[in-house]
Structures are given as C-alpha cells and as structure tokens.
mmCIF file with all atom_site columns, C-alpha atoms and ligand atoms in Angstrom:
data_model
loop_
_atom_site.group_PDB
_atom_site.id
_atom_site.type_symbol
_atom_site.label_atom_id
_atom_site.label_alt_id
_atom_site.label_comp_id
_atom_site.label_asym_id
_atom_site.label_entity_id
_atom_site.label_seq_id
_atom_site.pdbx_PDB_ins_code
_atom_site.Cartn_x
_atom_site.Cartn_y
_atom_site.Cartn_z
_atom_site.occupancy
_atom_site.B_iso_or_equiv
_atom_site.pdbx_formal_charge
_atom_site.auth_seq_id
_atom_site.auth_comp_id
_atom_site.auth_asym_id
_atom_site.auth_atom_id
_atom_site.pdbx_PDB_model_num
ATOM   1   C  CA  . UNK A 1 1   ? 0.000   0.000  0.000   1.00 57.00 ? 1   UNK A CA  1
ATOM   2   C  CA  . UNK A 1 2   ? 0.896   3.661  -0.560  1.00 71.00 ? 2   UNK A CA  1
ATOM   3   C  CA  . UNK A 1 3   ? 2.215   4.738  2.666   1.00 70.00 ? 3   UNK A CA  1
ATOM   4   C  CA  . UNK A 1 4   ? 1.076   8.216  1.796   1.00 74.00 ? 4   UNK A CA  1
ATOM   5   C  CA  . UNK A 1 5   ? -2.571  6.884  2.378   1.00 73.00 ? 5   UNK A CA  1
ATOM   6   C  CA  . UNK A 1 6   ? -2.754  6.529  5.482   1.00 89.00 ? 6   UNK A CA  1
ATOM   7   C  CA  . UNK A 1 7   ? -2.240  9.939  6.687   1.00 95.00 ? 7   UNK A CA  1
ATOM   8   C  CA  . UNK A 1 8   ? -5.222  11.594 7.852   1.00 97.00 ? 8   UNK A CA  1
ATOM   9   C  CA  . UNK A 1 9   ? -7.390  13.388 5.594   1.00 97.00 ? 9   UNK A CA  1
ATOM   10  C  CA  . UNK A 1 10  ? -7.630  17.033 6.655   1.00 98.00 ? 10  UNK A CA  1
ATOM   11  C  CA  . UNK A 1 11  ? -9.366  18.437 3.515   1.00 98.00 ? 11  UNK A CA  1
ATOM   12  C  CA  . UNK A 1 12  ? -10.829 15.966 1.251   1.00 98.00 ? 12  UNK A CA  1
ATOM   13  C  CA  . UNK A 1 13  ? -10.888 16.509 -2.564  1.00 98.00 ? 13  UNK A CA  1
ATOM   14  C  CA  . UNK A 1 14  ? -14.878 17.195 -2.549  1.00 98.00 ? 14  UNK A CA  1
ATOM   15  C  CA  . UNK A 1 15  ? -14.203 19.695 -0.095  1.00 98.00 ? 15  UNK A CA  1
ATOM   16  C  CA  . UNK A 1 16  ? -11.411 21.667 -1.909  1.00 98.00 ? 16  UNK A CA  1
ATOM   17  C  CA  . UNK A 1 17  ? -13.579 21.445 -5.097  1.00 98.00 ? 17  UNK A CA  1
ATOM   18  C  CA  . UNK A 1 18  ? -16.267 22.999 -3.540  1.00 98.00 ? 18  UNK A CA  1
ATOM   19  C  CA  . UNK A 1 19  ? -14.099 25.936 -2.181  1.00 98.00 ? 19  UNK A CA  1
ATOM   20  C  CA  . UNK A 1 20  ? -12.110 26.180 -5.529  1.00 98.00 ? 20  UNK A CA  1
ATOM   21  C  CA  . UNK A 1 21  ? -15.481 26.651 -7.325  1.00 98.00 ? 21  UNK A CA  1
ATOM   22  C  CA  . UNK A 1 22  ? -16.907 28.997 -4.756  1.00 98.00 ? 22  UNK A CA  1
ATOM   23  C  CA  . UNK A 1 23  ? -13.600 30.766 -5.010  1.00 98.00 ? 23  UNK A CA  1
ATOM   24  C  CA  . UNK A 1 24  ? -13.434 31.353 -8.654  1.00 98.00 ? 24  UNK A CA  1
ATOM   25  C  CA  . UNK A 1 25  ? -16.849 32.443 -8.619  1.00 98.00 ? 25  UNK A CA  1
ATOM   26  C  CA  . UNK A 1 26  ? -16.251 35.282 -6.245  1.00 98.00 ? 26  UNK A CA  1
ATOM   27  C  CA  . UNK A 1 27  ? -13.182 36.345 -8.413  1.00 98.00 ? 27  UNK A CA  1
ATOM   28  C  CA  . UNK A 1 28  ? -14.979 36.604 -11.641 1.00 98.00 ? 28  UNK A CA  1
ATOM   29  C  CA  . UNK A 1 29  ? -17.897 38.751 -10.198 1.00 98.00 ? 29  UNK A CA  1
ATOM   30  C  CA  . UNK A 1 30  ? -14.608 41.135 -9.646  1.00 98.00 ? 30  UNK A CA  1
ATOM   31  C  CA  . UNK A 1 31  ? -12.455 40.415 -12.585 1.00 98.00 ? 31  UNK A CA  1
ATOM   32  C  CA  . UNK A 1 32  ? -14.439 39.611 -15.385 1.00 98.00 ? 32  UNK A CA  1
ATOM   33  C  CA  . UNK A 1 33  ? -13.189 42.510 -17.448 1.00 97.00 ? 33  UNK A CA  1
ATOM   34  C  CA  . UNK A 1 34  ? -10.098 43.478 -15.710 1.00 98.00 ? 34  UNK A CA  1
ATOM   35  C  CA  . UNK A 1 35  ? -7.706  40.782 -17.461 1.00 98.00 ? 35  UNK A CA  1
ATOM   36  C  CA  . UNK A 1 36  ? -6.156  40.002 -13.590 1.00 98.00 ? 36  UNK A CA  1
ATOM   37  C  CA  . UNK A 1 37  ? -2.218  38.751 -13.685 1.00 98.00 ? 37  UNK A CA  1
ATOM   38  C  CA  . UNK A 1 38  ? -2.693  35.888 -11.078 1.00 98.00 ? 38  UNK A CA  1
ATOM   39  C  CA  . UNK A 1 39  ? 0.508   35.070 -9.431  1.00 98.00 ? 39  UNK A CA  1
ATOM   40  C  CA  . UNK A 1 40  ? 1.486   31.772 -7.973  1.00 98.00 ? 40  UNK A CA  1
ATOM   41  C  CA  . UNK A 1 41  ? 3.638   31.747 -4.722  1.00 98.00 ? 41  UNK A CA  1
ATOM   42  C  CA  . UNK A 1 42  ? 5.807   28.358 -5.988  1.00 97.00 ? 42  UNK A CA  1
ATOM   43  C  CA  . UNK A 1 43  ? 5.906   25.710 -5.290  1.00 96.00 ? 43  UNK A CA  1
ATOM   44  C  CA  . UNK A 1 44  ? 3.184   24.704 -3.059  1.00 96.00 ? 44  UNK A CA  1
ATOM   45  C  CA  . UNK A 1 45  ? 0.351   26.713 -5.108  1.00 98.00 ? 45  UNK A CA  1
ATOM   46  C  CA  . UNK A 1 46  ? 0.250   25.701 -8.389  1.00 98.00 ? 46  UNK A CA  1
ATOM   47  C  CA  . UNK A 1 47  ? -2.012  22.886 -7.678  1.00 98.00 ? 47  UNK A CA  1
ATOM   48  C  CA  . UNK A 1 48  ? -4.692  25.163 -6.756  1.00 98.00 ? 48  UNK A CA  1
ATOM   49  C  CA  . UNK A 1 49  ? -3.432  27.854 -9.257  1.00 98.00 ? 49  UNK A CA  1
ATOM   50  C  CA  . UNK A 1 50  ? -4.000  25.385 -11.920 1.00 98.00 ? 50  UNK A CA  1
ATOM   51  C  CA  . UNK A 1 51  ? -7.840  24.044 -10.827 1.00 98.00 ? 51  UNK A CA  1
ATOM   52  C  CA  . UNK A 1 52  ? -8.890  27.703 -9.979  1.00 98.00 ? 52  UNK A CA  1
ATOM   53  C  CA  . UNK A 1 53  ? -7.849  29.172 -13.449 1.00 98.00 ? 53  UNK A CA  1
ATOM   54  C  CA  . UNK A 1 54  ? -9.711  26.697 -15.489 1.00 98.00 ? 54  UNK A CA  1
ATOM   55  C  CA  . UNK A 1 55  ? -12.509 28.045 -13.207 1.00 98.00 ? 55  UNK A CA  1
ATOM   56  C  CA  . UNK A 1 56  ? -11.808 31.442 -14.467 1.00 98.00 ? 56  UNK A CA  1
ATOM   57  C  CA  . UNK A 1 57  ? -13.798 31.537 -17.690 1.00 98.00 ? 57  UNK A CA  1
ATOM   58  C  CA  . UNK A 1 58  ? -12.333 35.027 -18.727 1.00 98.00 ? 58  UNK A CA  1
ATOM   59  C  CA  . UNK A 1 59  ? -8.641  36.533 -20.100 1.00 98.00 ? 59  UNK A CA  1
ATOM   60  C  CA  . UNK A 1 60  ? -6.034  36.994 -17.745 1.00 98.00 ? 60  UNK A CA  1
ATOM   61  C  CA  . UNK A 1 61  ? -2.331  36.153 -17.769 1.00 98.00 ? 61  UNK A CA  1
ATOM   62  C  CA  . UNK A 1 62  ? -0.453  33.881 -14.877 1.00 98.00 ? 62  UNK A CA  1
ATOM   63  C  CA  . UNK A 1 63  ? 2.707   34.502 -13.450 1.00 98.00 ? 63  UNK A CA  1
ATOM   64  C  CA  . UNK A 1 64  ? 4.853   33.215 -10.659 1.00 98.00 ? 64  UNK A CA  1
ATOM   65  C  CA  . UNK A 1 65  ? 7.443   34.131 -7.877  1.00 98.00 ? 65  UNK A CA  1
ATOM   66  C  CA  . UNK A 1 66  ? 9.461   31.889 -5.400  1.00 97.00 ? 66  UNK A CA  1
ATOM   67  C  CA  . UNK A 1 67  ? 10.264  33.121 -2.509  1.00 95.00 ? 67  UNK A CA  1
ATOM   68  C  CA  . UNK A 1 68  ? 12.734  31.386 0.593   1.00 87.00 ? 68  UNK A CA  1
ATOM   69  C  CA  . UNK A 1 69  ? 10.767  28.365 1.950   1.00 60.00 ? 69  UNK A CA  1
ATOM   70  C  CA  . UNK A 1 70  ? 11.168  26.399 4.990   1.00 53.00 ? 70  UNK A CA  1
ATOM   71  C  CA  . UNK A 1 71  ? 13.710  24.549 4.147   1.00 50.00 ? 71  UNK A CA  1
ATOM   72  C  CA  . UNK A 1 72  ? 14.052  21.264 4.492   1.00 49.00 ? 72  UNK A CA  1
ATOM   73  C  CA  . UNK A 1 73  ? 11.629  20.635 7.576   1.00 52.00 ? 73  UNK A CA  1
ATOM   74  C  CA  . UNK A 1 74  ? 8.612   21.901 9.369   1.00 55.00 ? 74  UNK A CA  1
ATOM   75  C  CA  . UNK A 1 75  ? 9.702   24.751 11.032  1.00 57.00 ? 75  UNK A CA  1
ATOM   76  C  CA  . UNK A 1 76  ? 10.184  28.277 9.628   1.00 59.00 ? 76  UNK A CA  1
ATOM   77  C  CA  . UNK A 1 77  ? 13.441  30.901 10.082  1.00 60.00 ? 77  UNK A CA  1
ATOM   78  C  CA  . UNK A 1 78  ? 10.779  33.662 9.644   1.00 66.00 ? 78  UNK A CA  1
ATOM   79  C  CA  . UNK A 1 79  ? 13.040  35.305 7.024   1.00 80.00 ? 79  UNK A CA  1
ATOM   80  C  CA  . UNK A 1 80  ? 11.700  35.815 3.677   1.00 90.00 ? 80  UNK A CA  1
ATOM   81  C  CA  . UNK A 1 81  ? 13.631  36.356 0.457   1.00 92.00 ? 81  UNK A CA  1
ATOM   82  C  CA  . UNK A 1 82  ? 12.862  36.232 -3.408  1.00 95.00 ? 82  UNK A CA  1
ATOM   83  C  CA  . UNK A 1 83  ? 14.601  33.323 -4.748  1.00 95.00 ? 83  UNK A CA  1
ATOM   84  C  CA  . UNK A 1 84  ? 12.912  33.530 -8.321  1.00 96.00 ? 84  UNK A CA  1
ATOM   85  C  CA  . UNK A 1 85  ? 11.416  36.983 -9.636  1.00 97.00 ? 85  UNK A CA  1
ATOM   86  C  CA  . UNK A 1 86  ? 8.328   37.563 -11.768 1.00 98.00 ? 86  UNK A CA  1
ATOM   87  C  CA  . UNK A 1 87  ? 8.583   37.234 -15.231 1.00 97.00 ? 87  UNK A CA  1
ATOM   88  C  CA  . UNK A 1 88  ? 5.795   39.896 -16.097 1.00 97.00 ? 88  UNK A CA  1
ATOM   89  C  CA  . UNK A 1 89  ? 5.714   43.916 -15.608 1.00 97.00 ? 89  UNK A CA  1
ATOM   90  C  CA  . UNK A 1 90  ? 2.683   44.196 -12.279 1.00 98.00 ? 90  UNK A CA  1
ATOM   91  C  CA  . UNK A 1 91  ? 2.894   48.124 -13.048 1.00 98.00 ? 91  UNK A CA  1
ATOM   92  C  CA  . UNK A 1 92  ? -0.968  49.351 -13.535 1.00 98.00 ? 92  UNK A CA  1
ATOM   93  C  CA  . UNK A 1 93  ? -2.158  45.907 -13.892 1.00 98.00 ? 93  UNK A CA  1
ATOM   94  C  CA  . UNK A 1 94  ? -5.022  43.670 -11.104 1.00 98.00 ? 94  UNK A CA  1
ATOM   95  C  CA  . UNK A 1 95  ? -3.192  41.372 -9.052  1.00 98.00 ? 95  UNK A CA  1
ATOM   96  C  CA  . UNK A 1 96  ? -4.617  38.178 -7.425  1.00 98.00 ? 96  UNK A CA  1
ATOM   97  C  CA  . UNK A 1 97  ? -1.691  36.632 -5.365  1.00 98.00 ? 97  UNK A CA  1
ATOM   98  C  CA  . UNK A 1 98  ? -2.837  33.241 -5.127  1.00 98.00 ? 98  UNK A CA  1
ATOM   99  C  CA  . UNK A 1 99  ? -1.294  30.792 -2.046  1.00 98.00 ? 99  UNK A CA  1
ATOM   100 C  CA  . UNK A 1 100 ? -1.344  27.462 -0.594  1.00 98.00 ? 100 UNK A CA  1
ATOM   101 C  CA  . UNK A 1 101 ? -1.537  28.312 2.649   1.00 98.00 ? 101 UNK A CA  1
ATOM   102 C  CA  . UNK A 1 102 ? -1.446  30.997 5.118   1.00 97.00 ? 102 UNK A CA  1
ATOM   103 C  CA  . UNK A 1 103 ? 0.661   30.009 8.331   1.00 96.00 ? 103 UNK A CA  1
ATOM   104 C  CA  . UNK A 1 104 ? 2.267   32.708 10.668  1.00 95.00 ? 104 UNK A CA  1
ATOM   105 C  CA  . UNK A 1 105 ? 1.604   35.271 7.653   1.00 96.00 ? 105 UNK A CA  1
ATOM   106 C  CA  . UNK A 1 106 ? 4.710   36.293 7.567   1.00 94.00 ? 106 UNK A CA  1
ATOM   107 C  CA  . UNK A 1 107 ? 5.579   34.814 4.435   1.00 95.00 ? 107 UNK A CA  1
ATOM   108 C  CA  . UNK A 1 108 ? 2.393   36.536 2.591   1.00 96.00 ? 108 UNK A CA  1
ATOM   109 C  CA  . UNK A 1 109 ? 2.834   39.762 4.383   1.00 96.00 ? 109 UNK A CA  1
ATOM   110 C  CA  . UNK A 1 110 ? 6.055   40.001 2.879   1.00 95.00 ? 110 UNK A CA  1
ATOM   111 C  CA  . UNK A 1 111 ? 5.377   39.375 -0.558  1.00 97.00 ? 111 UNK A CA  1
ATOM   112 C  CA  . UNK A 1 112 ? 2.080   42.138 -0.231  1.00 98.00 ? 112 UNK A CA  1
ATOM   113 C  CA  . UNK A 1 113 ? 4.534   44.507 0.576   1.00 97.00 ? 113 UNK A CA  1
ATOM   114 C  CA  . UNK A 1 114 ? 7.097   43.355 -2.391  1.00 97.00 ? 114 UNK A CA  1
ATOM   115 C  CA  . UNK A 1 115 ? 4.636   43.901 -4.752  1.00 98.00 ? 115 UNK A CA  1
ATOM   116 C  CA  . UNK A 1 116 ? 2.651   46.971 -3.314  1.00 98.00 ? 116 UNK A CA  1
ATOM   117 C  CA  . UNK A 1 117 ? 6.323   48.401 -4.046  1.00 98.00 ? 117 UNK A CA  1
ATOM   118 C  CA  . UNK A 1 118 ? 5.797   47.920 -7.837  1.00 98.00 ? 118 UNK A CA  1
ATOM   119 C  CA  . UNK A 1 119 ? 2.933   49.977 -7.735  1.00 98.00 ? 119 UNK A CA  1
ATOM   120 C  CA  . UNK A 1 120 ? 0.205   47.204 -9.162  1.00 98.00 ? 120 UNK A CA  1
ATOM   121 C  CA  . UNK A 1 121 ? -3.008  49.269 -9.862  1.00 98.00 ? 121 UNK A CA  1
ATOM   122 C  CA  . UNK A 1 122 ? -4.994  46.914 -6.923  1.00 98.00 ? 122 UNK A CA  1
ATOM   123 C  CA  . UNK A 1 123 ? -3.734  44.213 -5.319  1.00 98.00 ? 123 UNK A CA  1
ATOM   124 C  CA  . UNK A 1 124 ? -5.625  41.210 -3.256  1.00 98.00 ? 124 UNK A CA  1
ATOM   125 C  CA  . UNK A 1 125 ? -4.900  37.718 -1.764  1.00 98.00 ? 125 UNK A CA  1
ATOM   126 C  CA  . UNK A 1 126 ? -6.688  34.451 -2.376  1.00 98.00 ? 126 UNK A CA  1
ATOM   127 C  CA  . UNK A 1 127 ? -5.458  31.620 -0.385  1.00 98.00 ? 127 UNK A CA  1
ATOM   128 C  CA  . UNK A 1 128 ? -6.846  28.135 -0.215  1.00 98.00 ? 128 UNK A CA  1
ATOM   129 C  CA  . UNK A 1 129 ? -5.972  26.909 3.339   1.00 98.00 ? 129 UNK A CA  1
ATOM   130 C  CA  . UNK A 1 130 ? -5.411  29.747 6.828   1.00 98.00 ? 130 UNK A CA  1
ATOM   131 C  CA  . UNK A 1 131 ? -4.452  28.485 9.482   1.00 97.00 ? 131 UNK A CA  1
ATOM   132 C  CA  . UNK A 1 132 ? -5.958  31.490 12.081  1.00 96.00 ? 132 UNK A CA  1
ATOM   133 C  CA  . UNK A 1 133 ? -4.371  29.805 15.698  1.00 94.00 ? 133 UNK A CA  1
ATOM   134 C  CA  . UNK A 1 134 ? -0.784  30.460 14.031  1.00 94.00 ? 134 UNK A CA  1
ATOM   135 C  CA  . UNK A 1 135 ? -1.300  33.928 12.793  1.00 95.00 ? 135 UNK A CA  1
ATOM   136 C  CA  . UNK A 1 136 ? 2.092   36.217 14.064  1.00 94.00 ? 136 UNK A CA  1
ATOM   137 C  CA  . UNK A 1 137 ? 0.925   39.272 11.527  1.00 94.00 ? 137 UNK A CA  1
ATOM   138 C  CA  . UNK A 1 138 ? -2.692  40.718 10.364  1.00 94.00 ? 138 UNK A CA  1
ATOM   139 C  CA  . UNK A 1 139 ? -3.211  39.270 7.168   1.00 95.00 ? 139 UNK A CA  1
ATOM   140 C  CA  . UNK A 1 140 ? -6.514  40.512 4.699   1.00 97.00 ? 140 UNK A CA  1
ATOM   141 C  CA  . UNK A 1 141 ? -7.407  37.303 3.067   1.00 98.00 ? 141 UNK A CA  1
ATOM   142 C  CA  . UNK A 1 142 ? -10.124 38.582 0.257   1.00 98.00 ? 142 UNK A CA  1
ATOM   143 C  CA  . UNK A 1 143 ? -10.752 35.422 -1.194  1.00 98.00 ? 143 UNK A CA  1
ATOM   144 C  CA  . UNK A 1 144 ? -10.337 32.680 1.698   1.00 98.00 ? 144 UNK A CA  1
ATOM   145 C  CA  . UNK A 1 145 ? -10.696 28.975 1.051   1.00 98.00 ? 145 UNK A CA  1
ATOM   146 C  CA  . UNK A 1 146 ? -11.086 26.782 4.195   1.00 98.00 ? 146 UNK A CA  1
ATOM   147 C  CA  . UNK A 1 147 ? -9.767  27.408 7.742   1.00 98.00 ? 147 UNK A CA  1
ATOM   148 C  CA  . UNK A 1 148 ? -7.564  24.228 8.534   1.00 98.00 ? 148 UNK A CA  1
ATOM   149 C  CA  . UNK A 1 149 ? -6.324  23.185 12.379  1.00 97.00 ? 149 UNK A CA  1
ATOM   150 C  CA  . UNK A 1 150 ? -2.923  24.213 13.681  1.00 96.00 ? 150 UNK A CA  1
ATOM   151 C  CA  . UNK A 1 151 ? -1.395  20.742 12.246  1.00 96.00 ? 151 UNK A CA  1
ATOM   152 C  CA  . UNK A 1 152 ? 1.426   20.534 9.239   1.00 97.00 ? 152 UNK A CA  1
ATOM   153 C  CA  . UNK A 1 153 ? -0.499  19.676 6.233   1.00 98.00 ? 153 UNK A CA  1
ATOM   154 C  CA  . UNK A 1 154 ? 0.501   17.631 3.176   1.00 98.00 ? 154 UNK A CA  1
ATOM   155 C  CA  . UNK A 1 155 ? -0.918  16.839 -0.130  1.00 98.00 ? 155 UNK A CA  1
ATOM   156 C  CA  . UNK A 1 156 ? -2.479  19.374 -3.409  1.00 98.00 ? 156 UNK A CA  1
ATOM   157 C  CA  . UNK A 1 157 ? 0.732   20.935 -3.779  1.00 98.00 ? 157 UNK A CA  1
ATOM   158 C  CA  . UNK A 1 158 ? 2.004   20.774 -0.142  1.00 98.00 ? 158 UNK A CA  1
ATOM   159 C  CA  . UNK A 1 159 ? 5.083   18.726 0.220   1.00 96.00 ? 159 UNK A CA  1
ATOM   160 C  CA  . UNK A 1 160 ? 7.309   17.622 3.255   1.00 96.00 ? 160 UNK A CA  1
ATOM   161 C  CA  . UNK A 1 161 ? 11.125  17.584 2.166   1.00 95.00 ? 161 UNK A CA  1
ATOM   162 C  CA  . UNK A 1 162 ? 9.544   17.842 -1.839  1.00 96.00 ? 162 UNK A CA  1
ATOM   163 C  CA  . UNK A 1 163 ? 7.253   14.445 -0.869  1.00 96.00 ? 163 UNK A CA  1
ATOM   164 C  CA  . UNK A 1 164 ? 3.275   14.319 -0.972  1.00 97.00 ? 164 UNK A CA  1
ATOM   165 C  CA  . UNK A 1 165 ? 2.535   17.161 -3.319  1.00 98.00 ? 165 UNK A CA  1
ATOM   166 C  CA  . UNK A 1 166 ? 1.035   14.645 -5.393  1.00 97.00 ? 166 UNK A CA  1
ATOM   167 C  CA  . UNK A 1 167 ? -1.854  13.319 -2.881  1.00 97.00 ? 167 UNK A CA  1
ATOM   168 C  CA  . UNK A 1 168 ? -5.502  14.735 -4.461  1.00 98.00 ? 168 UNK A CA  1
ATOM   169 C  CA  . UNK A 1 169 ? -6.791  15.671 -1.103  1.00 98.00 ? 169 UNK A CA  1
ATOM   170 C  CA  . UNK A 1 170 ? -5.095  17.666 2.188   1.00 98.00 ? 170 UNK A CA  1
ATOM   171 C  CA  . UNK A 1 171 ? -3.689  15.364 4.853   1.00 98.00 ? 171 UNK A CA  1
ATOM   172 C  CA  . UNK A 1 172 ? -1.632  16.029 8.117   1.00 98.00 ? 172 UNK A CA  1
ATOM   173 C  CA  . UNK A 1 173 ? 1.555   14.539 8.488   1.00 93.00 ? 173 UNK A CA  1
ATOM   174 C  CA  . UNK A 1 174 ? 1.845   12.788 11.642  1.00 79.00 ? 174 UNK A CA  1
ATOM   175 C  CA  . UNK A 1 175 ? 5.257   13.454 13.969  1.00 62.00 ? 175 UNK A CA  1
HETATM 176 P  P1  . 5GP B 2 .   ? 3.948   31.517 6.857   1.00 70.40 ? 201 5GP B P1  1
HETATM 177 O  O1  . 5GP B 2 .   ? 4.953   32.541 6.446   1.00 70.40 ? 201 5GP B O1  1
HETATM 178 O  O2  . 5GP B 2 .   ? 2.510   32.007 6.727   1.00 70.40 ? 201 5GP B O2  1
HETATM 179 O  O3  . 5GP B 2 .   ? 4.223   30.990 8.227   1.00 70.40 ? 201 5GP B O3  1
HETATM 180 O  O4  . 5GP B 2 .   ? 4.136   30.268 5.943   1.00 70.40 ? 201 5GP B O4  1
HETATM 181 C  C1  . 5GP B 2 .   ? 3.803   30.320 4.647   1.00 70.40 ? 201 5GP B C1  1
HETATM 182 C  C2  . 5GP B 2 .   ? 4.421   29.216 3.837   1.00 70.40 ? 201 5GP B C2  1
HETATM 183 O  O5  . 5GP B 2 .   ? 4.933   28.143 4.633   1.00 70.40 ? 201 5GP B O5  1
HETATM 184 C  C3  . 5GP B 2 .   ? 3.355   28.583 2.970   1.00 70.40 ? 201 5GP B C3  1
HETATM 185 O  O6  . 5GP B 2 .   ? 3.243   29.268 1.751   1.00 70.40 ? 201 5GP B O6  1
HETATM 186 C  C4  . 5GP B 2 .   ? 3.855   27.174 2.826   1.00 70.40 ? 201 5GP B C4  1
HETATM 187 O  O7  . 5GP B 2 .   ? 4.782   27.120 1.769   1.00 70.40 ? 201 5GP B O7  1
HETATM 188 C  C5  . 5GP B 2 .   ? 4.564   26.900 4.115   1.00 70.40 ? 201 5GP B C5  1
HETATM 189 N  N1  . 5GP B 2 .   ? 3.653   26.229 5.068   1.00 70.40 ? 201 5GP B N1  1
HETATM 190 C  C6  . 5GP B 2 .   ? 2.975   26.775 6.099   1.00 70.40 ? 201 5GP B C6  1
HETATM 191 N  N2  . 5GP B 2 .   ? 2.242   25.869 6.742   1.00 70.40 ? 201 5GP B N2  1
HETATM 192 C  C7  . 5GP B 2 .   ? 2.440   24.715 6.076   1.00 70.40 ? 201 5GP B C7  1
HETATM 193 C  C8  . 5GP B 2 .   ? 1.941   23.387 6.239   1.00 70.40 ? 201 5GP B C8  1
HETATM 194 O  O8  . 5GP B 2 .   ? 1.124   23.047 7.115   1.00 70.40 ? 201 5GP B O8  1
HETATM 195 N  N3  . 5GP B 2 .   ? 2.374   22.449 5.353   1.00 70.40 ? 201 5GP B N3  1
HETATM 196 C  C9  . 5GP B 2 .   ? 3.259   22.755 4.348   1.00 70.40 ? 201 5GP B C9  1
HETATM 197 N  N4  . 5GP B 2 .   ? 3.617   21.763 3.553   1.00 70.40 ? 201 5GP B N4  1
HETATM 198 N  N5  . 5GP B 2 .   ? 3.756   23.987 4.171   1.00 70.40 ? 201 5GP B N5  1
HETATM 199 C  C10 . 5GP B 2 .   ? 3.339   24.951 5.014   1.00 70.40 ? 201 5GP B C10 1
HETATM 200 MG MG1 . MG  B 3 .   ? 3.647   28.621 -0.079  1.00 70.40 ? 202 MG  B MG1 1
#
C-alpha cells in the first residue's frame, strides 16, 4: 500500500472542489473585465493555481514568484527572500496573489509589501488553506478557502522535504 494513504485526511478533494469553485466564482464577479495577472507563490500553489484558473472563464495572464521556503523541515526561520522573480511587468495591472496556505503570515505579508512596491493598480490575496491559531501578523485574506487546524499539512501541492505534493486531497503529516 501507498504509505502516503494513510495519513489523515484534513481536507478531502470534494471539499477543496467545492471551495475552488466557490472561489473562482467570487473572483470573476470582480475580474471579469479586468484581465487580472494571477501570481502563484511556488511551489506549493500551483495545484490550486492550476484548478482555480480553469474556473476562471475570462482573459487573464499567470505569473509566478518563489520566494525562501522552509527549508528542508517543518519549522520556519521567519526570514523571507525572493529566490525567483516575476517574469511579467505588475505596473498598472489587477493582481490576485494566489497561495497554498497561510501560516504565521509572515511569508504573505512580505510578498504584499514586495509587490505593493511595484505599484500594481490593486492588489488582493486568495489563499486556499489559513491556518488562524498560528497567525504572528494581520493578514486581509479577500478570497479565503477553508480554515484548517494548527497541524502541518501535506498533499495538493504541499510537500514535506519535496514528498506528498502529489496526494488529491489535504492530509496532516503525523510526527
Ligand atoms: P507563513 O509565512 O505564513 O508561516 O508560511 C507560509 C508558507 O509556509 C506557505 O506558503 C507554505 O509554503 C509553508 N507552510 C505553512 N504551513 C504549512 C503546512 O502546514 N504544510 C506545508 N507543507 N507547508 C506549510
Ligand atoms: Mg507557499
């Protein structure tokens, strides 16, 4: 058997369909004529980048940006750095960062910042997974998935050490 199965299933795959589709919905009631750049934080988003943009039934242009991660384990240094920059010009044009997940916030909080700096014409967060007991800094989420528990989650796009992103559904890794 897959050992990967039997970790607990946090979010099943119903459950993020439902809040992909209920996302996209609420983003095309504001972007339907705007052409939106959507960025992807990478890695761990472009699962859910990739499902909610074939929700988006409208033009707009993807891009992405990598910023420092965690490493290689569970535990964050709480500095943030841009390891890969965006491709496109974010200058007068709609921005929907899209994330994984939203953790301490600082990670997020950073990048709003980055990009505020490069004077966007609006800018707004959609994020799939928030974990609220971990919060460290006020985040706005404007398009929020599903609040998940304080646990380390694994699967659609979230790895451990590069592992799991594969899994369909969102699963806690067990320690
Ligand atoms: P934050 O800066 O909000 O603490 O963390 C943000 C980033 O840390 C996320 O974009 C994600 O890459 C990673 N992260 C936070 N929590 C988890 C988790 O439960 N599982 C995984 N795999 N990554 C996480
Ligand atoms: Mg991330």
């Amino acid at each position: 058997m897959n050992p990967q199965a039997s970790l607990p299933i946090i979010v099943s795959q119903a459950e993020i369909a439902t809040a992909v589709k209920r996302l996209a919905a609420a983003i095309t009631k504001d972007y339907r004529d705007k052409n939106p750049l959507l960025i992807g934080v990478l890695k761990g988003s472009f699962v859910f980048l990739a499902d909610l943009m074939r929700q988006l039934d409208f033009p707009l242009e993807v891009d992405f940006i990598r910023l420092s991660s965690y490493g290689s384990g569970t535990q964050t240094s709480g500095k943030v750095k841009v390891v890969q920059e965006l491709k496109l010009d974010i200058k007068n044009r709609h921005i929907v960062v899209v994330e994984d997940i939203i953790d301490t916030g600082v990670t997020i909080a950073f990048l709003l910042d980055y990009l505020k700096k490069k004077n966007p014409a609006s800018l707004k967060l959609c994020a799939l997974t928030d974990k609220p007991a971990r919060h460290r800094v006020t985040v706005k989420i404007d398009y929020k998935g599903i609040t998940v528990p304080d646990k380390f989650l694994v699967g659609y796009g979230l790895d451990c050490d590069e592992k799991y992103r594969n899994l369909p559904d969102i699963r806690a890794l067990e320690d």
